[in-house]
């Protein structure tokens, strides 16, 4: 008989709380109030927003400045709850969602974002966001959820210890950007003119927020010291894409300070979104982020000064009651004018108008017809399962131990902290799962890890089992962050290692499909798995780039110079794939482009060390420089499979601080066994082959650049 493998479930991490249900009542519904111009659907939104503003008293205005906005009964306006959550499924972390106030008792829990990210499949990300939106809107229609949701979380997963890194699509700014666009477009479902949308999504947490509590540092008071270079090519890009391409209607400013100024008071950073990226929407603070500005950060000398500094910076509502309590006195003391509030309300009302809040539900819009039957559907559960399948990463598979053959397996022993429970963790921001027999452990925000090793005595347990069984083990890792599993990587008793993130409620069904080869895993790590020694790096050090003179190894695959346990983009399959770059330009000539005046100002700059480069802002038409790369993907194995093709680039000219390599494109492909499939990836050199200089300007090096996919390398020359 074949050796019966042991199958370990190792649990690593999981958060939530709740409060008041929003009625789905609408203003303008009754004849007594619908004659106001703000109710008049034939007027443009700005006119309607101004009309409403003009009718409100100062007290009524102030009562709008909280996530729980008061109603205005004399105008027929019901209360409005701005805070609902939908990270990887509708959940009740915010007061906007209530699973017991109506017919919808649960919602589909999709896998935690870090796992879906590992699929590197934009269509999957879009489909999941659309499905969450259907359930969210159905719950809204049933009076159990709001219209404005505070997802996605698009902070770059900068440090492997970050407790909320699991909520993000990983460490690469280009991947996080791409994810944000799919989520927001899928979720908001924009339609018609005037920016109408079915729901509102929120890009959070703006900006440089990625530490909960580490040593003496806490997210509420942490001052993130970020240099211009890292701001420009790591921290900022996801927010820019989320707004510019995704057209998100909300931004959340974070608790932390950025270079000594609270994020919600950084007028320059908040206005950049509106002025440079075309942001149309509202800016909310993270919860109680304004209260802490005086009380805990002592950045201002009074609460009224805190009110002034955030409203003048461009924040529109505060999550919490702080503005309700202190705005009147800020006006009395002359710290702000009523005009400062009007700005905020105009933005808030504009979003409500775009959401159709002031209009009678339009029966012609499909989403107004959604109801309880559209939640927890078989289709959504299947999509959740599909996300788990596509995201699961095979990290080790000695001698093709997996997939198991059913006929040859005698017993499977399941051991580990989760072994007695049929459930799988959902990770944080998890709602009530559709399958009520499933129980979830919820772990919390506000925590970072202190170690990259497995928690408790799990490693000892595994090693003991490995040494006594003499039978091959399969290690199944669950959790949202990287773990140092070097011991298992090198232990010959452990034949295979699979990472399944936090797979959500369907994880238990999908795992056997993968173990027995019904599905061929093709996920790739969206984060670097560092060795435990990385914990000597101070978590509060926001520098991305390595600095040898102080022994700083740098962060993420773009800059990290040390050893890895498993690298970004790593992931095996039951098949073997090989790549060929079939077609790409040999030369990109900036001055011989079809666009006249391509380089509008100085043609190029030369650094003191002789390297030539151009500043991206000086290139008149970046679009004209885009080029396609054709790649053939051969499946040299015996199983069909899907996996992500990751195309990287590096520039041969490099200097301290330039990235080791960068992801310039990715595409998920399905390839049948023994066949070849072609895939085309379009590269935007300005955006993706450039990097920031120390002043934060994006520069493109002249000279040889190398495109890399798998073992295949391809050189191309960028010249003026
Ligand atoms: C949810 O709704 C139920 C039933 O209406 C209510 O009793 C409960 O207080 C609400 N929960 C929250 C957190 O608001
Ligand atoms: C709505 O606005 C339009 C355009 O200004 C106007 O012609 C119409 O009379 C208004 N309707 C009502 C009911 O006031
Ligand atoms: C802020 O300071 C107040 C008063 O000292 C304290 O009660 C509260 O816990 C602090 N909040 C945070 C988030 O540190
Ligand atoms: C590297 O660290 C040293 C010592 O702290 C510092 O003087 C230097 O400016 C740093 N270099 C860069 C490029 O940040
Ligand atoms: C990407 O995801 C979509 C949605 O699940 C799926 O239909 C498609 O097959 C996936 N692509 C590949 C190559 O697996």
PDB file of C-alpha atoms in Angstrom, residues 388-601:
ATOM      1  CA  UNK A 388      -9.504  29.786  -3.850  1.00  0.00           C
ATOM      2  CA  UNK A 389      -8.551  27.413  -6.644  1.00  0.00           C
ATOM      3  CA  UNK A 390      -6.887  30.127  -8.688  1.00  0.00           C
ATOM      4  CA  UNK A 391      -5.063  31.676  -5.722  1.00  0.00           C
ATOM      5  CA  UNK A 392      -3.667  28.587  -4.015  1.00  0.00           C
ATOM      6  CA  UNK A 393       0.111  28.456  -4.279  1.00  0.00           C
ATOM      7  CA  UNK A 394       2.080  25.226  -4.485  1.00  0.00           C
ATOM      8  CA  UNK A 395       5.405  25.961  -2.822  1.00  0.00           C
ATOM      9  CA  UNK A 396       7.040  22.571  -2.735  1.00  0.00           C
ATOM     10  CA  UNK A 397       6.308  19.291  -4.461  1.00  0.00           C
ATOM     11  CA  UNK A 398       9.194  16.841  -4.210  1.00  0.00           C
ATOM     12  CA  UNK A 399       9.130  14.160  -6.890  1.00  0.00           C
ATOM     13  CA  UNK A 400       5.664  15.241  -7.949  1.00  0.00           C
ATOM     14  CA  UNK A 401       4.255  13.849  -4.711  1.00  0.00           C
ATOM     15  CA  UNK A 402       1.067  15.757  -5.395  1.00  0.00           C
ATOM     16  CA  UNK A 403      -1.467  15.222  -6.817  1.00  0.00           C
ATOM     17  CA  UNK A 404      -2.500  12.209  -4.739  1.00  0.00           C
ATOM     18  CA  UNK A 405      -4.093   9.275  -6.468  1.00  0.00           C
ATOM     19  CA  UNK A 406      -7.299   8.327  -4.700  1.00  0.00           C
ATOM     20  CA  UNK A 407      -6.836   4.619  -5.302  1.00  0.00           C
ATOM     21  CA  UNK A 408      -3.425   4.653  -3.689  1.00  0.00           C
ATOM     22  CA  UNK A 409      -4.206   6.593  -0.568  1.00  0.00           C
ATOM     23  CA  UNK A 410      -4.981   4.532   2.504  1.00  0.00           C
ATOM     24  CA  UNK A 411      -5.570   7.009   5.257  1.00  0.00           C
ATOM     25  CA  UNK A 412      -5.289  10.690   5.565  1.00  0.00           C
ATOM     26  CA  UNK A 413      -4.645  12.019   9.014  1.00  0.00           C
ATOM     27  CA  UNK A 414      -5.486  15.629   9.564  1.00  0.00           C
ATOM     28  CA  UNK A 415      -3.477  17.220  12.319  1.00  0.00           C
ATOM     29  CA  UNK A 416      -3.111  20.774  13.514  1.00  0.00           C
ATOM     30  CA  UNK A 417      -4.900  23.427  15.519  1.00  0.00           C
ATOM     31  CA  UNK A 418      -7.779  23.536  13.013  1.00  0.00           C
ATOM     32  CA  UNK A 419      -7.965  19.812  12.467  1.00  0.00           C
ATOM     33  CA  UNK A 420     -11.011  19.228  14.670  1.00  0.00           C
ATOM     34  CA  UNK A 421     -12.968  21.949  12.984  1.00  0.00           C
ATOM     35  CA  UNK A 422     -14.442  21.585   9.549  1.00  0.00           C
ATOM     36  CA  UNK A 423     -14.063  25.283   8.987  1.00  0.00           C
ATOM     37  CA  UNK A 424     -11.447  27.459   7.457  1.00  0.00           C
ATOM     38  CA  UNK A 425     -10.563  30.948   8.493  1.00  0.00           C
ATOM     39  CA  UNK A 426     -11.892  33.956   6.659  1.00  0.00           C
ATOM     40  CA  UNK A 427      -9.328  36.449   7.890  1.00  0.00           C
ATOM     41  CA  UNK A 428     -10.301  39.893   9.119  1.00  0.00           C
ATOM     42  CA  UNK A 429     -13.324  41.863   7.898  1.00  0.00           C
ATOM     43  CA  UNK A 430     -15.296  38.639   7.691  1.00  0.00           C
ATOM     44  CA  UNK A 431     -19.085  38.786   7.865  1.00  0.00           C
ATOM     45  CA  UNK A 432     -21.585  36.002   8.569  1.00  0.00           C
ATOM     46  CA  UNK A 433     -20.915  33.067   6.221  1.00  0.00           C
ATOM     47  CA  UNK A 434     -23.750  31.662   4.096  1.00  0.00           C
ATOM     48  CA  UNK A 435     -23.183  28.195   5.415  1.00  0.00           C
ATOM     49  CA  UNK A 436     -24.303  28.537   9.019  1.00  0.00           C
ATOM     50  CA  UNK A 437     -22.555  25.363  10.079  1.00  0.00           C
ATOM     51  CA  UNK A 438     -19.306  27.150   9.373  1.00  0.00           C
ATOM     52  CA  UNK A 439     -17.759  28.898  12.313  1.00  0.00           C
ATOM     53  CA  UNK A 440     -15.117  31.536  12.045  1.00  0.00           C
ATOM     54  CA  UNK A 441     -12.426  32.585  14.395  1.00  0.00           C
ATOM     55  CA  UNK A 442     -11.955  36.332  14.124  1.00  0.00           C
ATOM     56  CA  UNK A 443      -8.161  37.492  15.040  1.00  0.00           C
ATOM     57  CA  UNK A 444      -7.988  41.677  15.334  1.00  0.00           C
ATOM     58  CA  UNK A 445      -6.864  44.869  13.694  1.00  0.00           C
ATOM     59  CA  UNK A 446      -4.371  46.659  15.863  1.00  0.00           C
ATOM     60  CA  UNK A 447      -1.863  43.800  15.836  1.00  0.00           C
ATOM     61  CA  UNK A 448       1.323  43.133  13.980  1.00  0.00           C
ATOM     62  CA  UNK A 449       3.351  39.989  14.227  1.00  0.00           C
ATOM     63  CA  UNK A 450       6.594  39.801  16.123  1.00  0.00           C
ATOM     64  CA  UNK A 451       7.905  36.708  14.395  1.00  0.00           C
ATOM     65  CA  UNK A 452       7.760  35.197  10.946  1.00  0.00           C
ATOM     66  CA  UNK A 453       7.868  31.662  12.320  1.00  0.00           C
ATOM     67  CA  UNK A 454       4.812  29.494  12.843  1.00  0.00           C
ATOM     68  CA  UNK A 455       3.010  30.442  16.048  1.00  0.00           C
ATOM     69  CA  UNK A 456       3.285  28.546  19.314  1.00  0.00           C
ATOM     70  CA  UNK A 457       4.780  25.104  19.096  1.00  0.00           C
ATOM     71  CA  UNK A 458       3.476  24.269  15.636  1.00  0.00           C
ATOM     72  CA  UNK A 459       6.911  23.906  14.143  1.00  0.00           C
ATOM     73  CA  UNK A 460       7.942  21.451  16.875  1.00  0.00           C
ATOM     74  CA  UNK A 461       4.748  19.489  16.291  1.00  0.00           C
ATOM     75  CA  UNK A 462       5.422  19.209  12.596  1.00  0.00           C
ATOM     76  CA  UNK A 463       9.023  18.183  13.100  1.00  0.00           C
ATOM     77  CA  UNK A 464       8.066  15.522  15.639  1.00  0.00           C
ATOM     78  CA  UNK A 465       5.459  14.068  13.317  1.00  0.00           C
ATOM     79  CA  UNK A 466       7.864  14.202  10.406  1.00  0.00           C
ATOM     80  CA  UNK A 467      10.499  12.308  12.357  1.00  0.00           C
ATOM     81  CA  UNK A 468       8.227   9.532  13.656  1.00  0.00           C
ATOM     82  CA  UNK A 469       5.923   8.792  10.744  1.00  0.00           C
ATOM     83  CA  UNK A 470       8.500   8.032   8.078  1.00  0.00           C
ATOM     84  CA  UNK A 471       5.663   8.886   5.739  1.00  0.00           C
ATOM     85  CA  UNK A 472       5.639  11.941   3.549  1.00  0.00           C
ATOM     86  CA  UNK A 473       3.793  14.930   4.903  1.00  0.00           C
ATOM     87  CA  UNK A 474       1.865  17.610   3.134  1.00  0.00           C
ATOM     88  CA  UNK A 475       1.981  20.934   4.889  1.00  0.00           C
ATOM     89  CA  UNK A 476      -0.999  23.147   4.239  1.00  0.00           C
ATOM     90  CA  UNK A 477      -0.364  26.670   5.403  1.00  0.00           C
ATOM     91  CA  UNK A 478      -3.190  29.020   6.184  1.00  0.00           C
ATOM     92  CA  UNK A 479      -2.705  32.655   6.981  1.00  0.00           C
ATOM     93  CA  UNK A 480      -2.427  36.060   5.467  1.00  0.00           C
ATOM     94  CA  UNK A 481       1.242  36.838   5.796  1.00  0.00           C
ATOM     95  CA  UNK A 482       4.530  35.284   4.815  1.00  0.00           C
ATOM     96  CA  UNK A 483       5.970  32.651   7.126  1.00  0.00           C
ATOM     97  CA  UNK A 484       9.501  31.421   7.484  1.00  0.00           C
ATOM     98  CA  UNK A 485       9.004  27.752   6.704  1.00  0.00           C
ATOM     99  CA  UNK A 486      12.644  27.110   5.799  1.00  0.00           C
ATOM    100  CA  UNK A 487      12.564  24.095   8.105  1.00  0.00           C
ATOM    101  CA  UNK A 488       9.816  22.493   6.018  1.00  0.00           C
ATOM    102  CA  UNK A 489      11.297  23.599   2.730  1.00  0.00           C
ATOM    103  CA  UNK A 490      14.458  21.667   3.568  1.00  0.00           C
ATOM    104  CA  UNK A 491      12.956  18.708   5.449  1.00  0.00           C
ATOM    105  CA  UNK A 492      12.859  15.681   3.112  1.00  0.00           C
ATOM    106  CA  UNK A 493       9.966  14.194   5.114  1.00  0.00           C
ATOM    107  CA  UNK A 494       7.788  17.053   4.026  1.00  0.00           C
ATOM    108  CA  UNK A 495       7.025  16.298   0.416  1.00  0.00           C
ATOM    109  CA  UNK A 496       4.715  19.168  -0.421  1.00  0.00           C
ATOM    110  CA  UNK A 497       3.764  22.603   0.832  1.00  0.00           C
ATOM    111  CA  UNK A 498       0.602  24.464  -0.163  1.00  0.00           C
ATOM    112  CA  UNK A 499      -0.382  28.005   0.864  1.00  0.00           C
ATOM    113  CA  UNK A 500      -4.120  28.724   0.876  1.00  0.00           C
ATOM    114  CA  UNK A 501      -4.197  32.180   2.546  1.00  0.00           C
ATOM    115  CA  UNK A 502      -7.522  32.663   4.324  1.00  0.00           C
ATOM    116  CA  UNK A 503      -9.722  30.816   1.873  1.00  0.00           C
ATOM    117  CA  UNK A 504     -13.097  31.735   3.372  1.00  0.00           C
ATOM    118  CA  UNK A 505     -16.019  29.377   3.783  1.00  0.00           C
ATOM    119  CA  UNK A 506     -15.479  27.293   0.656  1.00  0.00           C
ATOM    120  CA  UNK A 507     -11.833  26.495   1.350  1.00  0.00           C
ATOM    121  CA  UNK A 508     -12.667  23.107   2.842  1.00  0.00           C
ATOM    122  CA  UNK A 509     -14.271  21.981  -0.418  1.00  0.00           C
ATOM    123  CA  UNK A 510     -11.517  23.211  -2.678  1.00  0.00           C
ATOM    124  CA  UNK A 511      -8.542  21.760  -0.861  1.00  0.00           C
ATOM    125  CA  UNK A 512      -9.310  18.125  -1.763  1.00  0.00           C
ATOM    126  CA  UNK A 513      -9.755  19.132  -5.409  1.00  0.00           C
ATOM    127  CA  UNK A 514      -6.214  20.409  -5.376  1.00  0.00           C
ATOM    128  CA  UNK A 515      -4.737  17.567  -3.345  1.00  0.00           C
ATOM    129  CA  UNK A 516      -6.261  14.969  -5.666  1.00  0.00           C
ATOM    130  CA  UNK A 517      -5.463  16.819  -8.866  1.00  0.00           C
ATOM    131  CA  UNK A 518      -8.955  17.754  -9.944  1.00  0.00           C
ATOM    132  CA  UNK A 519      -7.537  21.269 -10.118  1.00  0.00           C
ATOM    133  CA  UNK A 520      -3.976  22.124 -11.060  1.00  0.00           C
ATOM    134  CA  UNK A 521      -2.730  24.942  -8.805  1.00  0.00           C
ATOM    135  CA  UNK A 522      -1.183  27.967 -10.510  1.00  0.00           C
ATOM    136  CA  UNK A 523      -1.187  30.784  -7.949  1.00  0.00           C
ATOM    137  CA  UNK A 524       1.959  32.820  -7.359  1.00  0.00           C
ATOM    138  CA  UNK A 525       3.065  34.608  -4.209  1.00  0.00           C
ATOM    139  CA  UNK A 526       2.096  38.296  -4.205  1.00  0.00           C
ATOM    140  CA  UNK A 527       4.555  38.849  -1.341  1.00  0.00           C
ATOM    141  CA  UNK A 528       8.140  37.983  -0.542  1.00  0.00           C
ATOM    142  CA  UNK A 529       8.536  35.320   2.130  1.00  0.00           C
ATOM    143  CA  UNK A 530      11.470  36.522   4.208  1.00  0.00           C
ATOM    144  CA  UNK A 531      13.533  34.538   6.688  1.00  0.00           C
ATOM    145  CA  UNK A 532      12.999  35.143  10.407  1.00  0.00           C
ATOM    146  CA  UNK A 533      16.159  37.283  10.412  1.00  0.00           C
ATOM    147  CA  UNK A 534      14.115  39.999   8.707  1.00  0.00           C
ATOM    148  CA  UNK A 535      12.546  40.740  12.087  1.00  0.00           C
ATOM    149  CA  UNK A 536      15.711  42.653  12.978  1.00  0.00           C
ATOM    150  CA  UNK A 537      14.573  45.311  10.493  1.00  0.00           C
ATOM    151  CA  UNK A 538      12.717  48.052  12.369  1.00  0.00           C
ATOM    152  CA  UNK A 539       9.096  47.896  11.264  1.00  0.00           C
ATOM    153  CA  UNK A 540       8.770  51.670  11.576  1.00  0.00           C
ATOM    154  CA  UNK A 541      11.483  52.218   8.977  1.00  0.00           C
ATOM    155  CA  UNK A 542       9.503  53.219   5.878  1.00  0.00           C
ATOM    156  CA  UNK A 543      12.468  53.150   3.508  1.00  0.00           C
ATOM    157  CA  UNK A 544      11.975  50.782   0.626  1.00  0.00           C
ATOM    158  CA  UNK A 545      15.512  50.905  -0.634  1.00  0.00           C
ATOM    159  CA  UNK A 546      18.428  49.026   0.829  1.00  0.00           C
ATOM    160  CA  UNK A 547      21.214  50.945   2.510  1.00  0.00           C
ATOM    161  CA  UNK A 548      24.343  48.860   2.978  1.00  0.00           C
ATOM    162  CA  UNK A 549      26.099  51.454   5.120  1.00  0.00           C
ATOM    163  CA  UNK A 550      23.594  50.873   7.904  1.00  0.00           C
ATOM    164  CA  UNK A 551      22.890  47.216   7.206  1.00  0.00           C
ATOM    165  CA  UNK A 552      19.385  47.883   5.930  1.00  0.00           C
ATOM    166  CA  UNK A 553      18.307  45.156   3.485  1.00  0.00           C
ATOM    167  CA  UNK A 554      15.507  47.032   1.691  1.00  0.00           C
ATOM    168  CA  UNK A 555      11.945  45.835   1.263  1.00  0.00           C
ATOM    169  CA  UNK A 556       9.974  43.782  -1.267  1.00  0.00           C
ATOM    170  CA  UNK A 557      11.329  42.024  -4.310  1.00  0.00           C
ATOM    171  CA  UNK A 558      12.044  45.368  -5.980  1.00  0.00           C
ATOM    172  CA  UNK A 559      14.645  46.461  -3.436  1.00  0.00           C
ATOM    173  CA  UNK A 560      15.360  43.684  -0.916  1.00  0.00           C
ATOM    174  CA  UNK A 561      18.903  42.398  -1.146  1.00  0.00           C
ATOM    175  CA  UNK A 562      18.849  39.515   1.362  1.00  0.00           C
ATOM    176  CA  UNK A 563      17.908  35.848   1.163  1.00  0.00           C
ATOM    177  CA  UNK A 564      14.312  34.787   0.755  1.00  0.00           C
ATOM    178  CA  UNK A 565      12.417  31.681   1.792  1.00  0.00           C
ATOM    179  CA  UNK A 566      10.177  32.028  -1.267  1.00  0.00           C
ATOM    180  CA  UNK A 567      10.329  35.008  -3.600  1.00  0.00           C
ATOM    181  CA  UNK A 568       7.596  37.252  -4.957  1.00  0.00           C
ATOM    182  CA  UNK A 569       5.973  35.548  -7.941  1.00  0.00           C
ATOM    183  CA  UNK A 570       7.046  32.064  -6.845  1.00  0.00           C
ATOM    184  CA  UNK A 571       4.630  29.227  -7.337  1.00  0.00           C
ATOM    185  CA  UNK A 572       4.742  25.730  -8.793  1.00  0.00           C
ATOM    186  CA  UNK A 573       2.186  23.714 -10.677  1.00  0.00           C
ATOM    187  CA  UNK A 574       1.519  20.057 -11.466  1.00  0.00           C
ATOM    188  CA  UNK A 575       2.677  21.003 -14.966  1.00  0.00           C
ATOM    189  CA  UNK A 576       5.892  22.621 -16.163  1.00  0.00           C
ATOM    190  CA  UNK A 577       5.705  25.740 -18.237  1.00  0.00           C
ATOM    191  CA  UNK A 578       8.283  27.370 -20.476  1.00  0.00           C
ATOM    192  CA  UNK A 579       8.186  30.736 -22.147  1.00  0.00           C
ATOM    193  CA  UNK A 580       9.395  32.394 -25.284  1.00  0.00           C
ATOM    194  CA  UNK A 581       9.282  36.067 -26.100  1.00  0.00           C
ATOM    195  CA  UNK A 582       8.116  35.932 -29.708  1.00  0.00           C
ATOM    196  CA  UNK A 583       7.790  39.580 -30.472  1.00  0.00           C
ATOM    197  CA  UNK A 584       8.905  42.804 -28.833  1.00  0.00           C
ATOM    198  CA  UNK A 585      10.730  45.868 -30.162  1.00  0.00           C
ATOM    199  CA  UNK A 586      14.511  45.834 -30.192  1.00  0.00           C
ATOM    200  CA  UNK A 587      14.632  49.553 -29.807  1.00  0.00           C
ATOM    201  CA  UNK A 588      12.417  52.280 -28.467  1.00  0.00           C
ATOM    202  CA  UNK A 589      13.421  55.610 -29.812  1.00  0.00           C
ATOM    203  CA  UNK A 590      12.049  58.550 -27.922  1.00  0.00           C
ATOM    204  CA  UNK A 591      12.988  61.194 -30.479  1.00  0.00           C
ATOM    205  CA  UNK A 592      12.025  59.169 -33.547  1.00  0.00           C
ATOM    206  CA  UNK A 593       8.564  58.560 -32.360  1.00  0.00           C
ATOM    207  CA  UNK A 594       5.689  59.344 -34.651  1.00  0.00           C
ATOM    208  CA  UNK A 595       4.676  62.014 -32.217  1.00  0.00           C
ATOM    209  CA  UNK A 596       6.376  65.349 -32.857  1.00  0.00           C
ATOM    210  CA  UNK A 597       7.954  67.099 -29.907  1.00  0.00           C
ATOM    211  CA  UNK A 598       8.010  63.888 -27.994  1.00  0.00           C
ATOM    212  CA  UNK A 599      10.517  65.324 -25.695  1.00  0.00           C
ATOM    213  CA  UNK A 600       9.240  68.755 -25.021  1.00  0.00           C
ATOM    214  CA  UNK A 601      11.971  70.206 -22.922  1.00  0.00           C
TER     215      UNK A 601
END
